[in-house]
Short mmCIF file of C-alpha atoms and ligand atoms in Angstrom, two decimals:
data_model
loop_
_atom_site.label_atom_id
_atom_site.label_comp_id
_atom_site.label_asym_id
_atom_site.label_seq_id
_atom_site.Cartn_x
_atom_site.Cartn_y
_atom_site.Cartn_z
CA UNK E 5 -42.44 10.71 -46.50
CA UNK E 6 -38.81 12.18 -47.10
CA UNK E 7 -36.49 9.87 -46.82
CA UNK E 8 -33.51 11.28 -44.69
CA UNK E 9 -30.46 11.71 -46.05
CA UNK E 10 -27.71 8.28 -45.73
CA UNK E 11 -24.89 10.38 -45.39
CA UNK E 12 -22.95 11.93 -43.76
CA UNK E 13 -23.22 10.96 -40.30
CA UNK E 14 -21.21 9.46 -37.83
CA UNK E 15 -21.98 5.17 -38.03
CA UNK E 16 -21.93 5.15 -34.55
CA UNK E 17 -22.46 7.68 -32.03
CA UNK E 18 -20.88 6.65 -28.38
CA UNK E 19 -21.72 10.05 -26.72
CA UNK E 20 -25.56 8.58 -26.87
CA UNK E 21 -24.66 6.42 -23.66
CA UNK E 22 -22.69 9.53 -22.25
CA UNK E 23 -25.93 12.11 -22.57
CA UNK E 24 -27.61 11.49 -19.17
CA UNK E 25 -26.54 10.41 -15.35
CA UNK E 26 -28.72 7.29 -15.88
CA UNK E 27 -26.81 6.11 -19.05
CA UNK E 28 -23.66 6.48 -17.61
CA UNK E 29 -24.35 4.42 -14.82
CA UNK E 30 -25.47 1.62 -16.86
CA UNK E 31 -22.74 1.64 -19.03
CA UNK E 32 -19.90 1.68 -16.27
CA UNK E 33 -17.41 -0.74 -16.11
CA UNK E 34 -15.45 -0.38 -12.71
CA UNK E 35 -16.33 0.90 -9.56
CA UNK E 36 -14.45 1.02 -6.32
CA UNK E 37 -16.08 0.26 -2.82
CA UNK E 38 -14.89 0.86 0.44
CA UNK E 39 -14.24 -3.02 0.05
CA UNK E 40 -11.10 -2.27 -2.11
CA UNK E 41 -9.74 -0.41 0.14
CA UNK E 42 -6.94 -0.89 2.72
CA UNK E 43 -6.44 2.04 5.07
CA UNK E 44 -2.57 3.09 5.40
CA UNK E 45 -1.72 4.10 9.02
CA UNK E 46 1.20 5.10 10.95
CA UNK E 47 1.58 4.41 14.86
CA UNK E 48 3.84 6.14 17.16
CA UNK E 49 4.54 5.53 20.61
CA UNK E 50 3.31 8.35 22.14
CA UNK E 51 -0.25 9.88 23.05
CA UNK E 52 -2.74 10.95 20.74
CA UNK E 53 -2.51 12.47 17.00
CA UNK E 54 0.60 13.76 15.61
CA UNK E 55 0.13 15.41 12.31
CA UNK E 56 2.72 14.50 9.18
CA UNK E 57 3.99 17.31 7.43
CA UNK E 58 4.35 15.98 4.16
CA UNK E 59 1.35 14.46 4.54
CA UNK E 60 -1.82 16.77 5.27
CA UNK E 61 -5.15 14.69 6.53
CA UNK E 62 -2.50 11.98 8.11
CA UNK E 63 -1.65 11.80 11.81
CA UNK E 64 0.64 9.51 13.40
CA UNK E 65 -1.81 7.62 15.71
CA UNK E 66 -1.41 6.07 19.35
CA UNK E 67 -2.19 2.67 19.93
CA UNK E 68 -5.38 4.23 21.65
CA UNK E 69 -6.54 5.66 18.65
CA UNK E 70 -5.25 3.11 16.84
CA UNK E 71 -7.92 0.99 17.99
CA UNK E 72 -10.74 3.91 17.84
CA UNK E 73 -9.40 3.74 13.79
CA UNK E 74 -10.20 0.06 13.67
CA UNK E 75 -13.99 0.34 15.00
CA UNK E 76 -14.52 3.45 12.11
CA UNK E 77 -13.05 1.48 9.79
CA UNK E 78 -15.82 -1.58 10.23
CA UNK E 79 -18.02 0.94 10.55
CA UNK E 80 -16.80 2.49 7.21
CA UNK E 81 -16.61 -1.06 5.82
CA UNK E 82 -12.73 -0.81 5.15
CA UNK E 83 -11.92 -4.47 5.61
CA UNK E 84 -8.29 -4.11 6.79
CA UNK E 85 -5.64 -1.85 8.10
CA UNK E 86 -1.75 -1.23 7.27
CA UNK E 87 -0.01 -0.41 9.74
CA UNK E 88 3.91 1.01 10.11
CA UNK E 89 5.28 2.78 13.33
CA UNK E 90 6.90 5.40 13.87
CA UNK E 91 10.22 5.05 16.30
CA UNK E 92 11.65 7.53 18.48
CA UNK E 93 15.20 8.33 17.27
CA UNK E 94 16.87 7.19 20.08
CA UNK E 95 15.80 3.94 20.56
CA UNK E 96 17.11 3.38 16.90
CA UNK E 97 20.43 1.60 16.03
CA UNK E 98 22.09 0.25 13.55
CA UNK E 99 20.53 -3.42 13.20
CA UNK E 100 17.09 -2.44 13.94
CA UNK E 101 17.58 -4.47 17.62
CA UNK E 102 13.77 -3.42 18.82
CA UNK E 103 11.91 -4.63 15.25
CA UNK E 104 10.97 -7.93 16.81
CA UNK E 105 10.17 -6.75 20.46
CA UNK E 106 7.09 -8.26 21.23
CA UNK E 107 6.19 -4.86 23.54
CA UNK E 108 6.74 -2.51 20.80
CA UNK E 109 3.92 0.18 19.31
CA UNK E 110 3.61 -2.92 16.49
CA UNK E 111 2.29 -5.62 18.68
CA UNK E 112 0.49 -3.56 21.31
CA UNK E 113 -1.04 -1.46 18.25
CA UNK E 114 -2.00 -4.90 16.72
CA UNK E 115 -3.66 -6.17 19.69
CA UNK E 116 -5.75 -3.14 20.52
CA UNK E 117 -6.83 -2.87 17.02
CA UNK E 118 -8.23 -6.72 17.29
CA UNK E 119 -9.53 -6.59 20.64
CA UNK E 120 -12.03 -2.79 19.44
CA UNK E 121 -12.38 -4.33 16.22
CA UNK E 122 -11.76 -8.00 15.52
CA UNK E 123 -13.99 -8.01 12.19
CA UNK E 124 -11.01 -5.69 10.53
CA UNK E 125 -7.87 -7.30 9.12
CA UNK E 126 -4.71 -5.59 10.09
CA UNK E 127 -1.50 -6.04 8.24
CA UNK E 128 2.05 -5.60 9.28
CA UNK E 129 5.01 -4.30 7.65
CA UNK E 130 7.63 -6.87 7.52
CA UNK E 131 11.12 -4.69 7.38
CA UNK E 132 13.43 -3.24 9.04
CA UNK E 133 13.50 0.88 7.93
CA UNK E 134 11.35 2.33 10.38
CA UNK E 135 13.92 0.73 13.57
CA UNK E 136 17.36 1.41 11.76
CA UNK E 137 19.27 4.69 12.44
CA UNK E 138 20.48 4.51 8.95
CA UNK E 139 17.00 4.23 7.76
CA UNK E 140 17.88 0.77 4.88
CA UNK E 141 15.29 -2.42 5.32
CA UNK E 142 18.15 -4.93 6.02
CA UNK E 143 21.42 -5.27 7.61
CA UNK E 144 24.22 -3.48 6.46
CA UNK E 145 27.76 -4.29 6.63
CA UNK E 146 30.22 -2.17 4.63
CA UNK E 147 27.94 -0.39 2.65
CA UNK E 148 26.13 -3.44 1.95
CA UNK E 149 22.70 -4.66 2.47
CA UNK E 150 23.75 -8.52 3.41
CA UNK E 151 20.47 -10.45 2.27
CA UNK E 152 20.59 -13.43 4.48
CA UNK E 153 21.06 -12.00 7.45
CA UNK E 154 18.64 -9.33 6.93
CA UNK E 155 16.07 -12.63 6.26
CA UNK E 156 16.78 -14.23 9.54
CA UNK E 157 15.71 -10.41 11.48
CA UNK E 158 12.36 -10.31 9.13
CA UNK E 159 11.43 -13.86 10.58
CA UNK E 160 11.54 -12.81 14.01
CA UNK E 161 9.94 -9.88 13.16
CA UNK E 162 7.37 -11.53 11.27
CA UNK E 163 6.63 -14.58 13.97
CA UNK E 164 6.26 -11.69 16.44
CA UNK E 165 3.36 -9.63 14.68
CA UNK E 166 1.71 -12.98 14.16
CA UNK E 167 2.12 -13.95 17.42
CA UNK E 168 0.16 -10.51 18.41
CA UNK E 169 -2.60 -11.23 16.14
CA UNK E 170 -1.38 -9.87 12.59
CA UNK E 171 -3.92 -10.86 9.76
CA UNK E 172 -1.49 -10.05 7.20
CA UNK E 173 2.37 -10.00 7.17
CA UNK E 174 3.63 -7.96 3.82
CA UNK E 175 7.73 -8.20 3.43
CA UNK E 176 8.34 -4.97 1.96
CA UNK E 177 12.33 -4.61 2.33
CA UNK E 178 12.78 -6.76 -1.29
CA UNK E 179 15.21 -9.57 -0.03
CA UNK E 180 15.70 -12.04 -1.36
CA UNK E 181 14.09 -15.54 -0.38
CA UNK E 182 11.72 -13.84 1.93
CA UNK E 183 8.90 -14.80 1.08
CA UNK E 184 9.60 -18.76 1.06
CA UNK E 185 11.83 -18.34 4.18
CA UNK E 186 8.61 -16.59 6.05
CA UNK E 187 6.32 -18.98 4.70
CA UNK E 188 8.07 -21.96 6.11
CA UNK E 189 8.37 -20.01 9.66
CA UNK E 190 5.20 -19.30 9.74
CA UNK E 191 4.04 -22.94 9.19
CA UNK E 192 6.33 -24.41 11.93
CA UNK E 193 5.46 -22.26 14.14
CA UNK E 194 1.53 -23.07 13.43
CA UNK E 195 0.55 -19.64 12.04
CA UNK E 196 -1.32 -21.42 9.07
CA UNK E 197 -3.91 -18.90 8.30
CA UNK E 198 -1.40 -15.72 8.12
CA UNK E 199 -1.24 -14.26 5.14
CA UNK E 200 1.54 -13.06 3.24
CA UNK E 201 0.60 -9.91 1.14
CA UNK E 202 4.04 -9.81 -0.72
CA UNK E 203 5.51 -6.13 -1.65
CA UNK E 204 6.60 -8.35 -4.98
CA UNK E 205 6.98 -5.77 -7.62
CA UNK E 206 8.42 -2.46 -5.49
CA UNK E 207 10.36 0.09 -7.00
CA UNK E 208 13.27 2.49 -6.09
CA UNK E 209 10.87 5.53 -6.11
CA UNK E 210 10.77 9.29 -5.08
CA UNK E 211 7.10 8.92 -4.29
CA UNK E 212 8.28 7.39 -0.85
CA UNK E 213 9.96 10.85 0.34
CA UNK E 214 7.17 11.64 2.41
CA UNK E 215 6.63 7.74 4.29
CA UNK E 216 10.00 8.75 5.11
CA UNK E 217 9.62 12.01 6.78
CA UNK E 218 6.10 9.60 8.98
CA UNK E 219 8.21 7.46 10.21
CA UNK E 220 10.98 9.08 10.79
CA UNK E 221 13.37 7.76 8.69
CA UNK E 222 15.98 11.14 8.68
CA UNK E 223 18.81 10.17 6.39
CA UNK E 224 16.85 8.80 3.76
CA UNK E 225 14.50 11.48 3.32
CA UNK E 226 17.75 14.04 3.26
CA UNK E 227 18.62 11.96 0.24
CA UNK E 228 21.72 10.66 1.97
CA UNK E 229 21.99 6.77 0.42
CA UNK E 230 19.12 4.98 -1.52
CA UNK E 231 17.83 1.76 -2.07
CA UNK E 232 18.68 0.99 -5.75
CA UNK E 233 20.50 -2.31 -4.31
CA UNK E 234 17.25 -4.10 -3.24
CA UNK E 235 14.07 -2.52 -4.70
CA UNK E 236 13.69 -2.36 -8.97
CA UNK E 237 14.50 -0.31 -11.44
CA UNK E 238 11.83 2.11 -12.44
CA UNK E 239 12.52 1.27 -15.98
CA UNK E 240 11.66 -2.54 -15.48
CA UNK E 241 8.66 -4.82 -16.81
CA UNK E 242 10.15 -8.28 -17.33
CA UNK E 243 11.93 -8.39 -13.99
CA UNK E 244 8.87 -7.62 -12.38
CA UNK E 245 7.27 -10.84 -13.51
CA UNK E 246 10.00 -12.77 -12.33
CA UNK E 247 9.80 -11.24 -8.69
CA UNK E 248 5.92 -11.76 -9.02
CA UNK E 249 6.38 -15.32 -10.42
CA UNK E 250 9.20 -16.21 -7.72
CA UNK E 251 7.05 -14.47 -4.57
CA UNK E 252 3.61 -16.56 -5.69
CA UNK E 253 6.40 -20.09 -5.52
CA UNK E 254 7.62 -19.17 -2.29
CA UNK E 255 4.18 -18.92 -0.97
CA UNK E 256 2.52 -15.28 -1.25
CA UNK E 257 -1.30 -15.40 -0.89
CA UNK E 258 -1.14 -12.08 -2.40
CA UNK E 259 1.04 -9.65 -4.47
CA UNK E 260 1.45 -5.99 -4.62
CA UNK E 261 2.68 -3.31 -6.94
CA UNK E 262 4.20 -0.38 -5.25
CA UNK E 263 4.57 3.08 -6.41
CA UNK E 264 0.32 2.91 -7.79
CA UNK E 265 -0.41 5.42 -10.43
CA UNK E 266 2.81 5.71 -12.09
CA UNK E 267 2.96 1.76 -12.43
CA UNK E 268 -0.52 0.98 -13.53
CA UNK E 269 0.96 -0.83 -16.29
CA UNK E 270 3.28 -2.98 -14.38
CA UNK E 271 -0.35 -4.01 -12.39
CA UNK E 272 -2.00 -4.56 -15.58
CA UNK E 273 0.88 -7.27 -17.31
CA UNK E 274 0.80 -8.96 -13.60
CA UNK E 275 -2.70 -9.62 -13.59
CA UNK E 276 -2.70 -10.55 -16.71
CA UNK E 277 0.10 -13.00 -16.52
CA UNK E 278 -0.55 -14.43 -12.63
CA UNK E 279 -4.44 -13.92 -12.10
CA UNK E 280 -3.39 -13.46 -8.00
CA UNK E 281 -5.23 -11.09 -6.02
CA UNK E 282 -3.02 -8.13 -6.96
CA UNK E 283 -2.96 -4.78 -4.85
CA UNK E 284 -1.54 -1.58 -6.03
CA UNK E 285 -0.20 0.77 -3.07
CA UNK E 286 -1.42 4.45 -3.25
CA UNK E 287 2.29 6.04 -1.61
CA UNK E 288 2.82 8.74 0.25
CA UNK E 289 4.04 10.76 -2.72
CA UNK E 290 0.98 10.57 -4.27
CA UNK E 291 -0.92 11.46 -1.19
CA UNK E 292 1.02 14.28 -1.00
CA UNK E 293 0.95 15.73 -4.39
CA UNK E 294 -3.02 15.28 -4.68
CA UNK E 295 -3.25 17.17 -1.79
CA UNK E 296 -0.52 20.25 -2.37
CA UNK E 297 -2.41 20.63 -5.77
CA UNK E 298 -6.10 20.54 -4.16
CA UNK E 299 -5.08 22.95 -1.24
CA UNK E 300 -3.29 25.03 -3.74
CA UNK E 301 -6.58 24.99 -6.29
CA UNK E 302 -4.75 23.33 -8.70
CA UNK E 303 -6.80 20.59 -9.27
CA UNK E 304 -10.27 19.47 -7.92
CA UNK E 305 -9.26 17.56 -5.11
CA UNK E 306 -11.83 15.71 -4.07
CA UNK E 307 -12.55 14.09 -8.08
CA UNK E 308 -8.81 13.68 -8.62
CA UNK E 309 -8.72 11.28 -5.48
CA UNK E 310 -11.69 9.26 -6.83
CA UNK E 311 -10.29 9.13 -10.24
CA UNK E 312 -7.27 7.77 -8.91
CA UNK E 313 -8.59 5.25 -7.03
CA UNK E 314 -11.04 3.84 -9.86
CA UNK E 315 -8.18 4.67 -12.24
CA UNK E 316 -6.30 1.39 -9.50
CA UNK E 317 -9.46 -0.56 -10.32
CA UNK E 318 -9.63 -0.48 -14.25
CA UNK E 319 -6.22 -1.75 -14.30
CA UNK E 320 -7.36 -4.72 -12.38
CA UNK E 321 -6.60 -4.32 -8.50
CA UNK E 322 -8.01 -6.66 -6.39
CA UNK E 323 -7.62 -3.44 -3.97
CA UNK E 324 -5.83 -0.41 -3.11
CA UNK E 325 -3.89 0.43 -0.16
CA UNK E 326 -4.45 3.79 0.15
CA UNK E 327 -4.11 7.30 3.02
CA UNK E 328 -7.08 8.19 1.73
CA UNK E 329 -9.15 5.13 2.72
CA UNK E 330 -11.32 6.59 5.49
CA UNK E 331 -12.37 9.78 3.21
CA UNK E 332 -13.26 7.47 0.40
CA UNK E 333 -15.17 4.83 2.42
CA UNK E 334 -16.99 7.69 3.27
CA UNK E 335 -17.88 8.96 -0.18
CA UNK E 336 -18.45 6.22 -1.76
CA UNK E 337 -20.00 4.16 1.18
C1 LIG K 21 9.76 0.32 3.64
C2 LIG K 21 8.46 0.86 3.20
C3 LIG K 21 8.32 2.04 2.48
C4 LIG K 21 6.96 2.22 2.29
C5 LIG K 21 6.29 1.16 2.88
N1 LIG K 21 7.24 0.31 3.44
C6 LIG K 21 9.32 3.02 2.03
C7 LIG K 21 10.61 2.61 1.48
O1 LIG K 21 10.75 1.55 0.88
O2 LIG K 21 11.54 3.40 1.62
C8 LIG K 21 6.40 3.38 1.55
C9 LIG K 21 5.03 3.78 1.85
C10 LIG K 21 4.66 5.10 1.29
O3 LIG K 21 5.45 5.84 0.67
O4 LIG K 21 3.49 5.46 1.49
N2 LIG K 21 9.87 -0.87 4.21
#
């Protein structure tokens, strides 16, 4: 018998568990389910589908099929729904007066969704952007986004989507105090089992241009004015752990990072520091530019979506909030 030769050859050889389908499988780490996922939707007040621009695959829905979204998502087993409306211009002002009407798209969208679909959580934007002519989250008053005041709109606004049956109330305007002044709200007004999914770490991003041009938010997405007052400085860490820290005192069942893929660090140091059910928000943006690269055969499409999403996973979200929910669910289901 020869005896084969010690050296040289590698001491270990990882690409044995990467030859075959089978190994790979056994090996992997993270997987995403339609279970992580929470489907981003915009309403409008009108009938039927409205497609976004920006946004290729995404229609503006009407409350009716709103509600025919809710049943496909159970049946896709997508266990909740973000919603944000879309507002005709002119019924838009400068203080956001309709954000709390308990008849807007909001409510009645909220109520049809529960009454086709009760099984599927649906969560409400808490802000002010999409009913504002100037397109900010809060108040303004000379030039200024007055914090307080701003709080005391976001209550009403908040006690009126869970009056209509919201699962999920996520503050996304980045005032703050919000999510303590909610919280208490919430309590004395017996809403005890509403959750606050708080947008705790959210940035001052370009990857919201096209969210802008869905809702309808005009000035903003001409680049007149930004938001650099309220949400965080792209270039931030530390101060996201204090948001994250001061959001989970106030009362936030659950936290959120928001732009996703560029901030997959920011998700990973949270978890790591909090251990709270942590979501990471897939924007528009990043819709948008998978997309233009896919229809332009830049990229494979279809795998660059998946990656993404796992890519949300292995940095340790609870779940994704994601455009691309109901074509995942499907894939993967
Ligand atoms: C604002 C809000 C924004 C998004 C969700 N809520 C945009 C902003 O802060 O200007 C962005 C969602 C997306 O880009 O998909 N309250």
């Amino acid at each position: 018998m020869t005896v084969p030769p010690l050296a040289p050859y590698p001491a270990s050889r990882l690409r044995r568990l990467r030859q075959a389908n089978w190994t790979r499988r056994l090996v992997r780490e993270t997987e995403v389910r339609p279970s992580d996922l929470i489907w981003s939707m915009v309403v409008h007040e009108g009938e039927g589908a409205v497609p976004v621009a920006s946004m290729p695959g995404v229609d503006r829905l009407s409350v009716k099929e709103a509600a025919k979204a809710a049943v496909r998502a159970r049946d896709l087993g997508i266990p909740a729904i973000a919603i944000f409306p879309h507002i005709d211009p002119s019924r838009k002002d400068a203080t956001g007066s309709i954000a709390a009407d308990p008849d807007g798209v909001i409510p009645r969208a909220v109520k049809a969704m529960k009454d086709a679909a009760p099984e599927v959580g649906i969560m409400c934007d808490v802000a002010l952007d999409p009913f504002t002519d100037h397109g900010h989250d809060g108040v303004v008053e000379g030039g200024k986004i007055l914090n307080d005041a701003t709080i005391e709109r976001l209550i009403e606004q908040g006690l009126m989507q869970a009056a209509a049956g919201a699962d999920i109330l996520a503050p996304s305007d980045m005032m703050d105090g919000r999510i303590g002044a909610l919280r208490g709200a919430l309590e004395g007004h017996g809403h005890h089992d509403t959750l606050i999914m708080s947008y705790a770490a959210k940035y001052a991003s370009a990857f919201y241009g096209p969210y802008r041009d869905a809702i309808g938010s005009a000035k903003l997405s001409a680049g007149q004015g930004d938001k650099k007052t309220y949400q965080m400085d792209p270039s931030n860490t530390e101060e996201a752990i204090r948001e994250v820290a001061l959001d989970i005192a106030e009362g936030a069942d659950m936290v959120m990072v928001k732009p996703g893929l560029p901030y997959l660090d920011i998700l990973r140091r949270l978890v790591d520091e909090f251990r709270m059910p942590t979501y990471a928000f897939q924007v528009s943006g990043e819709y948008a530019m998978i997309k233009a690269a896919g229809a332009n055969g830049w990229i494979d499409e279809e795998r660059a979506i998946l990656e993404s999403l796992v890519a949300f996973k292995r940095a340790g979200a609870a779940g994704i909030i994601t455009y691309f929910a109901p074509w995942a669910a499907e894939k993967l289901g």
